[in-house]
Amino acid sequence: MATVTFDRATRRFSDDGPPAVDALDLEIADGEFMVLVGPSGCGKSTSLRMVAGLEPVQSGAIRIDGRDVGGMAPKARDVAMVFQNYALYPNMTVAGNMGFALRNAGVGKADTDARVEQVARMLELENLLDRKPAKLSGGQRQRVAMGRAIVRRPKVFCMDEPLSNLDAKLRVNTRAQIATLQKDLGVTTLYVTHDQVEAMTMGHRVAVLRDGVLQQVDGPREIYTRPANVFVAGFMGSPQMCLVDAAVTDATARIGEAVIDVPRSVGPTVTIGFRPESWVVGTAGTPGSLRARVELVEELGSEQFVYCAADLDLRGGRVVVRADHRVRYAVGDEVGLTPIADELYWFDGVTGIRLDV
Ligand SMILES: Nc1ncnc2c1ncn2[C@@H]1O[C@H](COP(=O)(O)OP(=O)(O)OP(=O)(O)O)[C@@H](O)[C@H]1O
Ligand SMILES: [Mg+2]
């Protein structure tokens, strides 16, 4: 059990470019499940690898249980890493793979076997211990990789996109399994993903990175309902929040035909964020509604997302609306979209920082 502290931890790969991880400040509590999320190249893996000792920290520090691990070899840190490409040893059985690190560390055979068996039960691998990896399914292999890390009883788990090789359904199951397992084991965990659904569902807290810079760290619900800025707001949530730049005149903002009261004086430009669930879909021409044309309907059974085109200063993409699944929409339909006023997000048009209104 351990705390992990990033203290202005920085890693650059070249002298002239920006750092891959830039003065990262992050405190992970004992037993906490912390998810690092962000787009490709934002520095997630590098952050994790610094904890494991696979990347140097060039300035600042990383501390495990308060102790600076800068000069410490990876082996001495007691951190178990699960990679996306968790190469198992093909010639070893499941039991052999799981026990490998223990035997290497000089743990006796009887102890190793006992620990492997215990973890195998936990992961429902006990009937597969004699099999070779080639004869396992993707999900089973993934569990062996997890098991290999768990048997070590490390202070810290570092998991780098461990689910990305699994198919969608298996991902959902395994996602829940890992979260439960982490809770039972109580091992401090850093979990990297670029999948915002994984981030929202698995973590106690979520740290959102962009270009090596921490944007926000908070509980999943807070990240969704109180995003620090336009970037976090746009990244977290699926389908993505629709962001519209608007000019403010006389305390109102015009979004196409829709006129929206601006809650307080926010400066001449503002970015307004609309979640898919924060529109009411009505007929075109409804007073105060935005006229839009249906371009795509995504049927999900219990709900549907209707993608619309509208004459707006939209930051990429389309207006996405979650609509009642009982109503049918067809491509080309004209609709009137009325925003739900108290569910909108307001951002400073220049800095992108969310405004508390
Ligand atoms: N060994 C390396 N040499 C040079 N640059 C690197 C190296 N490893 C990573 N980088 C750069 O550092 C930045 C952060 O990379 P990192 O692998 O941490 O991103 P990531 O968030 O894990 O992305 P992904 O989701 O694609 O895995 C990127 O711009 C990447 O190109
Ligand atoms: Mg990565």
CSV table of C-alpha atoms and ligand atoms in Angstrom, one decimal:
chain,number,residue,atom,x,y,z
A,1,MET,CA,0.0,0.0,0.0
A,2,ALA,CA,1.4,3.4,-1.0
A,3,THR,CA,0.8,6.9,-2.0
A,4,VAL,CA,2.2,8.2,-5.3
A,5,THR,CA,3.1,11.8,-5.7
A,6,PHE,CA,4.1,13.6,-8.9
A,7,ASP,CA,5.8,16.8,-7.9
A,8,ARG,CA,6.3,19.0,-10.9
A,9,ALA,CA,7.5,15.9,-12.7
A,10,THR,CA,8.8,16.7,-16.1
A,11,ARG,CA,10.1,14.6,-19.0
A,12,ARG,CA,11.3,16.0,-22.3
A,13,PHE,CA,12.4,13.9,-25.3
A,14,SER,CA,14.1,16.8,-27.1
A,15,ASP,CA,15.8,20.0,-26.1
A,16,ASP,CA,13.8,22.3,-28.4
A,17,GLY,CA,10.3,20.9,-28.3
A,18,PRO,CA,7.7,21.1,-25.5
A,19,PRO,CA,8.0,18.5,-22.7
A,20,ALA,CA,6.0,15.3,-23.1
A,21,VAL,CA,5.0,15.7,-19.5
A,22,ASP,CA,5.2,19.2,-18.2
A,23,ALA,CA,5.5,19.9,-14.5
A,24,LEU,CA,2.9,17.4,-13.5
A,25,ASP,CA,1.5,17.8,-10.0
A,26,LEU,CA,-0.7,14.9,-8.9
A,27,GLU,CA,-1.2,13.1,-5.6
A,28,ILE,CA,-2.6,9.6,-5.6
A,29,ALA,CA,-3.9,8.4,-2.3
A,30,ASP,CA,-3.3,5.1,-0.7
A,31,GLY,CA,-5.6,2.5,-2.3
A,32,GLU,CA,-6.9,5.0,-4.9
A,33,PHE,CA,-7.8,4.1,-8.5
A,34,MET,CA,-6.6,7.1,-10.5
A,35,VAL,CA,-7.3,7.2,-14.2
A,36,LEU,CA,-5.0,9.2,-16.5
A,37,VAL,CA,-6.9,10.2,-19.7
A,38,GLY,CA,-6.4,12.3,-22.7
A,39,PRO,CA,-5.9,12.2,-26.5
A,40,SER,CA,-3.1,10.3,-28.2
A,41,GLY,CA,0.4,11.8,-27.4
A,42,CYS,CA,-0.7,13.8,-24.4
A,43,GLY,CA,1.8,12.1,-22.1
A,44,LYS,CA,-0.2,9.4,-20.3
A,45,SER,CA,2.2,6.5,-20.9
A,46,THR,CA,5.2,8.7,-20.2
A,47,SER,CA,3.8,9.7,-16.8
A,48,LEU,CA,3.2,6.1,-16.0
A,49,ARG,CA,6.6,5.0,-17.1
A,50,MET,CA,8.2,7.6,-14.9
A,51,VAL,CA,6.5,6.0,-11.9
A,52,ALA,CA,7.7,2.5,-12.9
A,53,GLY,CA,11.2,3.8,-13.5
A,54,LEU,CA,11.2,3.2,-17.2
A,55,GLU,CA,11.6,6.9,-18.0
A,56,PRO,CA,13.8,9.4,-16.2
A,57,VAL,CA,12.3,12.4,-14.4
A,58,GLN,CA,14.3,15.4,-15.6
A,59,SER,CA,13.0,17.9,-13.2
A,60,GLY,CA,10.7,17.7,-10.3
A,61,ALA,CA,10.2,14.4,-8.6
A,62,ILE,CA,8.1,11.3,-8.2
A,63,ARG,CA,7.6,10.0,-4.7
A,64,ILE,CA,6.2,6.6,-3.5
A,65,ASP,CA,5.2,6.8,0.1
A,66,GLY,CA,6.9,10.1,0.4
A,67,ARG,CA,10.2,8.7,-0.8
A,68,ASP,CA,11.8,10.2,-4.0
A,69,VAL,CA,12.3,7.2,-6.3
A,70,GLY,CA,14.4,9.1,-8.8
A,71,GLY,CA,17.6,7.2,-8.3
A,72,MET,CA,15.8,3.8,-7.7
A,73,ALA,CA,15.9,1.0,-10.2
A,74,PRO,CA,12.6,-0.2,-11.6
A,75,LYS,CA,12.8,-3.4,-9.7
A,76,ALA,CA,13.4,-1.8,-6.4
A,77,ARG,CA,10.2,0.4,-6.7
A,78,ASP,CA,7.7,-2.4,-6.2
A,79,VAL,CA,5.6,-1.2,-9.0
A,80,ALA,CA,3.8,-3.8,-11.3
A,81,MET,CA,3.2,-2.6,-14.8
A,82,VAL,CA,0.5,-4.1,-17.1
A,83,PHE,CA,1.0,-3.0,-20.7
A,84,GLN,CA,-1.3,-2.8,-23.7
A,85,ASN,CA,0.8,-5.4,-25.4
A,86,TYR,CA,1.3,-7.8,-22.6
A,87,ALA,CA,3.5,-10.3,-24.2
A,88,LEU,CA,3.1,-13.5,-22.4
A,89,TYR,CA,5.9,-16.1,-22.6
A,90,PRO,CA,4.5,-18.5,-25.3
A,91,ASN,CA,6.4,-21.5,-24.1
A,92,MET,CA,5.2,-21.2,-20.5
A,93,THR,CA,1.9,-22.3,-19.2
A,94,VAL,CA,-0.5,-19.8,-17.6
A,95,ALA,CA,0.8,-20.9,-14.2
A,96,GLY,CA,4.4,-20.4,-15.4
A,97,ASN,CA,3.7,-17.0,-16.7
A,98,MET,CA,2.0,-15.9,-13.6
A,99,GLY,CA,4.6,-17.2,-11.3
A,100,PHE,CA,7.6,-16.1,-13.3
A,101,ALA,CA,8.4,-12.8,-11.5
A,102,LEU,CA,8.0,-14.5,-8.1
A,103,ARG,CA,10.4,-17.3,-8.9
A,104,ASN,CA,12.8,-14.7,-10.3
A,105,ALA,CA,12.6,-12.9,-7.1
A,106,GLY,CA,13.6,-16.0,-5.2
A,107,VAL,CA,10.3,-17.0,-3.8
A,108,GLY,CA,10.1,-20.8,-3.2
A,109,LYS,CA,8.1,-23.1,-5.4
A,110,ALA,CA,5.4,-23.9,-2.8
A,111,ASP,CA,4.8,-20.3,-2.0
A,112,THR,CA,4.7,-19.4,-5.7
A,113,ASP,CA,2.2,-22.1,-6.4
A,114,ALA,CA,0.0,-21.1,-3.6
A,115,ARG,CA,0.0,-17.4,-4.6
A,116,VAL,CA,-0.6,-18.3,-8.3
A,117,GLU,CA,-3.5,-20.5,-7.4
A,118,GLN,CA,-5.1,-17.9,-5.2
A,119,VAL,CA,-4.9,-15.2,-7.9
A,120,ALA,CA,-6.0,-17.7,-10.5
A,121,ARG,CA,-9.2,-18.3,-8.5
A,122,MET,CA,-9.7,-14.6,-8.2
A,123,LEU,CA,-9.5,-14.2,-11.9
A,124,GLU,CA,-11.3,-17.4,-12.8
A,125,LEU,CA,-8.3,-18.9,-14.4
A,126,GLU,CA,-7.9,-21.9,-12.2
A,127,ASN,CA,-8.9,-24.3,-14.9
A,128,LEU,CA,-6.5,-22.9,-17.4
A,129,LEU,CA,-3.3,-23.0,-15.4
A,130,ASP,CA,-1.8,-25.7,-17.5
A,131,ARG,CA,-2.6,-24.1,-20.9
A,132,LYS,CA,-0.2,-22.2,-23.1
A,133,PRO,CA,-1.1,-18.7,-24.1
A,134,ALA,CA,-1.7,-19.6,-27.7
A,135,LYS,CA,-4.7,-21.6,-26.6
A,136,LEU,CA,-6.4,-18.8,-24.7
A,137,SER,CA,-8.9,-16.2,-25.8
A,138,GLY,CA,-8.0,-12.6,-25.8
A,139,GLY,CA,-9.8,-11.9,-22.6
A,140,GLN,CA,-8.2,-14.9,-20.9
A,141,ARG,CA,-4.7,-13.7,-22.0
A,142,GLN,CA,-5.5,-10.3,-20.6
A,143,ARG,CA,-6.5,-11.8,-17.3
A,144,VAL,CA,-3.2,-13.8,-17.2
A,145,ALA,CA,-1.3,-10.5,-17.7
A,146,MET,CA,-3.3,-9.0,-14.8
A,147,GLY,CA,-2.6,-12.0,-12.7
A,148,ARG,CA,1.1,-11.8,-13.4
A,149,ALA,CA,1.0,-8.3,-11.9
A,150,ILE,CA,-1.3,-9.2,-9.0
A,151,VAL,CA,0.7,-12.2,-7.7
A,152,ARG,CA,3.6,-9.9,-7.0
A,153,ARG,CA,1.5,-8.0,-4.4
A,154,PRO,CA,3.1,-4.7,-5.5
A,155,LYS,CA,2.7,-1.4,-3.8
A,156,VAL,CA,1.5,0.2,-7.0
A,157,PHE,CA,-0.2,-1.0,-10.2
A,158,CYS,CA,0.5,0.9,-13.4
A,159,MET,CA,-1.8,-0.2,-16.2
A,160,ASP,CA,-1.4,1.2,-19.6
A,161,GLU,CA,-4.5,0.7,-21.8
A,162,PRO,CA,-4.8,-3.0,-20.7
A,163,LEU,CA,-8.1,-3.4,-22.4
A,164,SER,CA,-7.5,-1.9,-25.8
A,165,ASN,CA,-6.9,-5.3,-27.4
A,166,LEU,CA,-10.3,-6.7,-26.4
A,167,ASP,CA,-13.5,-6.6,-28.3
A,168,ALA,CA,-16.2,-4.2,-27.1
A,169,LYS,CA,-18.3,-6.6,-25.1
A,170,LEU,CA,-15.3,-8.1,-23.3
A,171,ARG,CA,-14.0,-4.7,-22.6
A,172,VAL,CA,-17.2,-3.8,-20.7
A,173,ASN,CA,-17.0,-7.0,-18.6
A,174,THR,CA,-13.3,-6.7,-17.9
A,175,ARG,CA,-13.7,-3.1,-17.1
A,176,ALA,CA,-16.0,-3.9,-14.2
A,177,GLN,CA,-13.8,-6.9,-13.2
A,178,ILE,CA,-10.7,-4.7,-12.9
A,179,ALA,CA,-12.5,-2.1,-10.9
A,180,THR,CA,-13.9,-4.7,-8.5
A,181,LEU,CA,-10.6,-6.4,-8.2
A,182,GLN,CA,-8.8,-3.2,-7.5
A,183,LYS,CA,-11.3,-2.4,-4.7
A,184,ASP,CA,-10.8,-5.8,-3.1
A,185,LEU,CA,-7.0,-5.7,-3.3
A,186,GLY,CA,-6.8,-2.0,-2.3
A,187,VAL,CA,-3.6,-1.5,-4.2
A,188,THR,CA,-2.9,2.1,-5.3
A,189,THR,CA,-3.5,2.1,-9.1
A,190,LEU,CA,-2.7,4.3,-12.0
A,191,TYR,CA,-4.7,3.4,-15.0
A,192,VAL,CA,-4.1,4.9,-18.4
A,193,THR,CA,-6.7,5.1,-21.1
A,194,HIS,CA,-7.8,7.4,-24.0
A,195,ASP,CA,-11.3,6.0,-23.6
A,196,GLN,CA,-13.4,8.5,-21.7
A,197,VAL,CA,-16.0,5.8,-20.9
A,198,GLU,CA,-13.4,3.8,-19.1
A,199,ALA,CA,-12.2,6.9,-17.3
A,200,MET,CA,-15.7,7.8,-16.2
A,201,THR,CA,-16.7,4.3,-15.0
A,202,MET,CA,-13.5,3.0,-13.4
A,203,GLY,CA,-11.7,5.7,-11.6
A,204,HIS,CA,-12.2,7.1,-8.1
A,205,ARG,CA,-10.7,10.2,-9.7
A,206,VAL,CA,-9.8,11.2,-13.2
A,207,ALA,CA,-6.8,13.2,-14.3
A,208,VAL,CA,-7.2,14.8,-17.8
A,209,LEU,CA,-4.0,15.6,-19.7
A,210,ARG,CA,-3.5,17.6,-22.8
A,211,ASP,CA,-0.1,18.1,-24.5
A,212,GLY,CA,1.7,17.0,-21.3
A,213,VAL,CA,-0.2,19.5,-19.1
A,214,LEU,CA,-2.7,18.5,-16.5
A,215,GLN,CA,-6.1,20.1,-17.1
A,216,GLN,CA,-8.1,18.9,-14.3
A,217,VAL,CA,-8.2,16.2,-11.6
A,218,ASP,CA,-11.5,15.4,-10.0
A,219,GLY,CA,-14.2,12.7,-9.5
A,220,PRO,CA,-15.8,11.4,-12.7
A,221,ARG,CA,-19.1,13.1,-12.0
A,222,GLU,CA,-17.4,16.5,-11.3
A,223,ILE,CA,-15.4,16.2,-14.5
A,224,TYR,CA,-18.6,15.7,-16.4
A,225,THR,CA,-20.7,18.3,-14.6
A,226,ARG,CA,-18.0,20.9,-13.8
A,227,PRO,CA,-15.3,20.6,-16.5
A,228,ALA,CA,-12.5,23.1,-15.9
A,229,ASN,CA,-12.3,24.3,-19.4
A,230,VAL,CA,-13.5,23.8,-23.0
A,231,PHE,CA,-11.0,21.0,-23.6
A,232,VAL,CA,-12.1,18.9,-20.7
A,233,ALA,CA,-15.8,19.6,-21.6
A,234,GLY,CA,-15.3,18.5,-25.2
A,235,PHE,CA,-13.2,15.5,-24.3
A,236,MET,CA,-15.3,13.9,-21.6
A,237,GLY,CA,-18.8,12.8,-22.7
A,238,SER,CA,-20.0,10.7,-25.6
A,239,PRO,CA,-21.2,11.9,-28.0
A,240,GLN,CA,-19.2,15.0,-27.4
A,241,MET,CA,-20.6,18.3,-26.1
A,242,CYS,CA,-21.4,20.7,-28.8
A,243,LEU,CA,-19.5,23.9,-28.4
A,244,VAL,CA,-20.7,27.2,-30.0
A,245,ASP,CA,-18.9,30.5,-30.0
A,246,ALA,CA,-21.3,33.3,-29.6
A,247,ALA,CA,-21.2,37.1,-29.3
A,248,VAL,CA,-23.0,38.6,-26.4
A,249,THR,CA,-25.2,41.7,-26.8
A,250,ASP,CA,-27.6,43.0,-24.2
A,251,ALA,CA,-27.0,40.0,-22.0
A,252,THR,CA,-28.2,37.6,-24.7
A,253,ALA,CA,-26.4,35.3,-27.0
A,254,ARG,CA,-27.8,34.3,-30.4
A,255,ILE,CA,-27.4,30.7,-31.5
A,256,GLY,CA,-29.0,30.7,-34.9
A,257,GLU,CA,-32.6,31.6,-34.3
A,258,ALA,CA,-32.4,30.7,-30.6
A,259,VAL,CA,-31.8,33.5,-28.2
A,260,ILE,CA,-30.2,32.5,-25.0
A,261,ASP,CA,-30.1,34.7,-21.8
A,262,VAL,CA,-26.6,35.1,-20.6
A,263,PRO,CA,-26.6,34.6,-16.8
A,264,ARG,CA,-24.2,37.4,-16.0
A,265,SER,CA,-21.9,39.8,-17.7
A,266,VAL,CA,-19.3,37.5,-19.2
A,267,GLY,CA,-17.4,39.7,-21.7
A,268,PRO,CA,-18.2,40.2,-25.3
A,269,THR,CA,-17.5,36.6,-26.5
A,270,VAL,CA,-18.5,33.4,-24.9
A,271,THR,CA,-18.4,29.7,-25.8
A,272,ILE,CA,-21.5,27.8,-24.9
A,273,GLY,CA,-21.5,24.1,-24.4
A,274,PHE,CA,-24.6,21.9,-25.0
A,275,ARG,CA,-24.7,18.3,-23.9
A,276,PRO,CA,-26.7,15.9,-26.1
A,277,GLU,CA,-29.2,15.5,-23.3
A,278,SER,CA,-29.7,19.2,-22.9
A,279,TRP,CA,-31.9,19.9,-25.9
A,280,VAL,CA,-35.7,19.5,-26.3
A,281,VAL,CA,-36.5,18.4,-29.8
A,282,GLY,CA,-39.6,20.0,-31.3
A,283,THR,CA,-41.0,21.0,-34.6
A,284,ALA,CA,-39.1,23.5,-36.8
A,285,GLY,CA,-40.2,27.0,-36.1
A,286,THR,CA,-41.0,26.6,-32.4
A,287,PRO,CA,-40.4,30.1,-31.0
A,288,GLY,CA,-36.9,30.4,-29.5
A,289,SER,CA,-35.7,27.2,-31.0
A,290,LEU,CA,-32.8,26.5,-33.3
A,291,ARG,CA,-33.7,25.4,-36.8
A,292,ALA,CA,-31.7,22.3,-37.7
A,293,ARG,CA,-31.7,19.5,-40.2
A,294,VAL,CA,-31.3,15.8,-39.4
A,295,GLU,CA,-28.1,14.4,-41.0
A,296,LEU,CA,-27.7,11.1,-39.2
A,297,VAL,CA,-29.6,9.1,-36.7
A,298,GLU,CA,-27.8,6.7,-34.3
A,299,GLU,CA,-30.2,4.1,-32.9
A,300,LEU,CA,-29.0,2.6,-29.7
A,301,GLY,CA,-32.2,0.9,-28.7
A,302,SER,CA,-33.0,2.6,-25.4
A,303,GLU,CA,-32.0,6.0,-26.8
A,304,GLN,CA,-31.0,7.6,-30.0
A,305,PHE,CA,-28.6,10.3,-31.0
A,306,VAL,CA,-29.7,12.6,-33.7
A,307,TYR,CA,-26.9,14.5,-35.5
A,308,CYS,CA,-28.1,17.8,-37.0
A,309,ALA,CA,-26.7,20.5,-39.2
A,310,ALA,CA,-27.5,24.1,-38.2
A,311,ASP,CA,-26.4,27.5,-39.3
A,312,LEU,CA,-24.0,28.0,-36.3
A,313,ASP,CA,-20.5,29.0,-35.4
A,314,LEU,CA,-19.8,25.4,-34.2
A,315,ARG,CA,-16.4,24.2,-33.1
A,316,GLY,CA,-16.2,21.2,-35.3
A,317,GLY,CA,-18.8,18.4,-35.7
A,318,ARG,CA,-22.5,18.7,-35.6
A,319,VAL,CA,-25.2,19.4,-33.1
A,320,VAL,CA,-25.9,16.1,-31.4
A,321,VAL,CA,-29.1,15.6,-29.6
A,322,ARG,CA,-30.3,12.7,-27.4
A,323,ALA,CA,-33.9,12.1,-28.4
A,324,ASP,CA,-36.8,10.1,-27.1
A,325,HIS,CA,-36.4,6.6,-28.7
A,326,ARG,CA,-40.2,6.5,-29.2
A,327,VAL,CA,-40.1,9.2,-31.9
A,328,ARG,CA,-38.7,8.4,-35.3
A,329,TYR,CA,-36.5,10.8,-37.1
A,330,ALA,CA,-35.4,10.6,-40.7
A,331,VAL,CA,-32.4,12.1,-42.5
A,332,GLY,CA,-33.5,15.4,-44.0
A,333,ASP,CA,-36.2,16.2,-41.3
A,334,GLU,CA,-36.4,19.8,-40.1
A,335,VAL,CA,-36.5,20.1,-36.4
A,336,GLY,CA,-36.5,22.9,-33.8
A,337,LEU,CA,-34.0,22.5,-31.0
A,338,THR,CA,-34.7,24.3,-27.7
A,339,PRO,CA,-31.8,24.4,-25.3
A,340,ILE,CA,-32.5,23.6,-21.6
A,341,ALA,CA,-31.3,26.8,-20.1
A,342,ASP,CA,-30.0,25.6,-16.8
A,343,GLU,CA,-28.0,22.7,-18.3
A,344,LEU,CA,-25.8,24.8,-20.4
A,345,TYR,CA,-22.1,25.3,-19.9
A,346,TRP,CA,-20.4,28.7,-20.2
A,347,PHE,CA,-16.8,29.3,-21.1
A,348,ASP,CA,-14.8,32.4,-21.5
A,349,GLY,CA,-14.5,32.9,-25.3
A,350,VAL,CA,-10.8,33.8,-25.1
A,351,THR,CA,-9.3,31.6,-22.3
A,352,GLY,CA,-11.8,28.7,-22.6
A,353,ILE,CA,-12.1,28.5,-18.8
A,354,ARG,CA,-15.5,27.5,-17.5
A,355,LEU,CA,-17.4,30.3,-15.9
A,356,ASP,CA,-19.3,29.6,-12.8
A,357,VAL,CA,-22.8,31.0,-13.4
B,1,LIG,N1,10.9,7.4,-26.8
B,1,LIG,C1,10.4,8.6,-27.3
B,1,LIG,N2,11.2,9.4,-28.0
B,1,LIG,C2,10.7,10.6,-28.4
B,1,LIG,N3,9.5,11.1,-28.2
B,1,LIG,C3,8.7,10.3,-27.5
B,1,LIG,C4,9.1,9.0,-27.0
B,1,LIG,N4,8.0,8.5,-26.3
B,1,LIG,C5,7.0,9.4,-26.4
B,1,LIG,N5,7.4,10.5,-27.1
B,1,LIG,C6,6.6,11.6,-27.3
B,1,LIG,O1,6.1,12.1,-26.1
B,1,LIG,C7,4.7,12.5,-26.2
B,1,LIG,C8,3.9,11.7,-25.2
B,1,LIG,O2,3.9,10.4,-25.5
B,1,LIG,P1,3.1,9.3,-24.7
B,1,LIG,O3,3.5,8.0,-25.2
B,1,LIG,O4,3.3,9.5,-23.2
B,1,LIG,O5,1.6,9.6,-25.1
B,1,LIG,P2,0.3,8.9,-24.7
B,1,LIG,O6,-0.6,9.9,-24.0
B,1,LIG,O7,0.5,7.6,-24.0
B,1,LIG,O8,-0.4,8.6,-26.1
B,1,LIG,P3,-1.2,7.2,-26.7
B,1,LIG,O9,-2.6,7.4,-26.3
B,1,LIG,O10,-1.0,7.4,-28.2
B,1,LIG,O11,-0.5,6.0,-26.2
B,1,LIG,C9,4.3,12.3,-27.6
B,1,LIG,O12,4.4,13.5,-28.3
B,1,LIG,C10,5.4,11.3,-28.1
B,1,LIG,O13,5.6,11.4,-29.5
B,2,MG,MG,0.3,5.6,-24.4
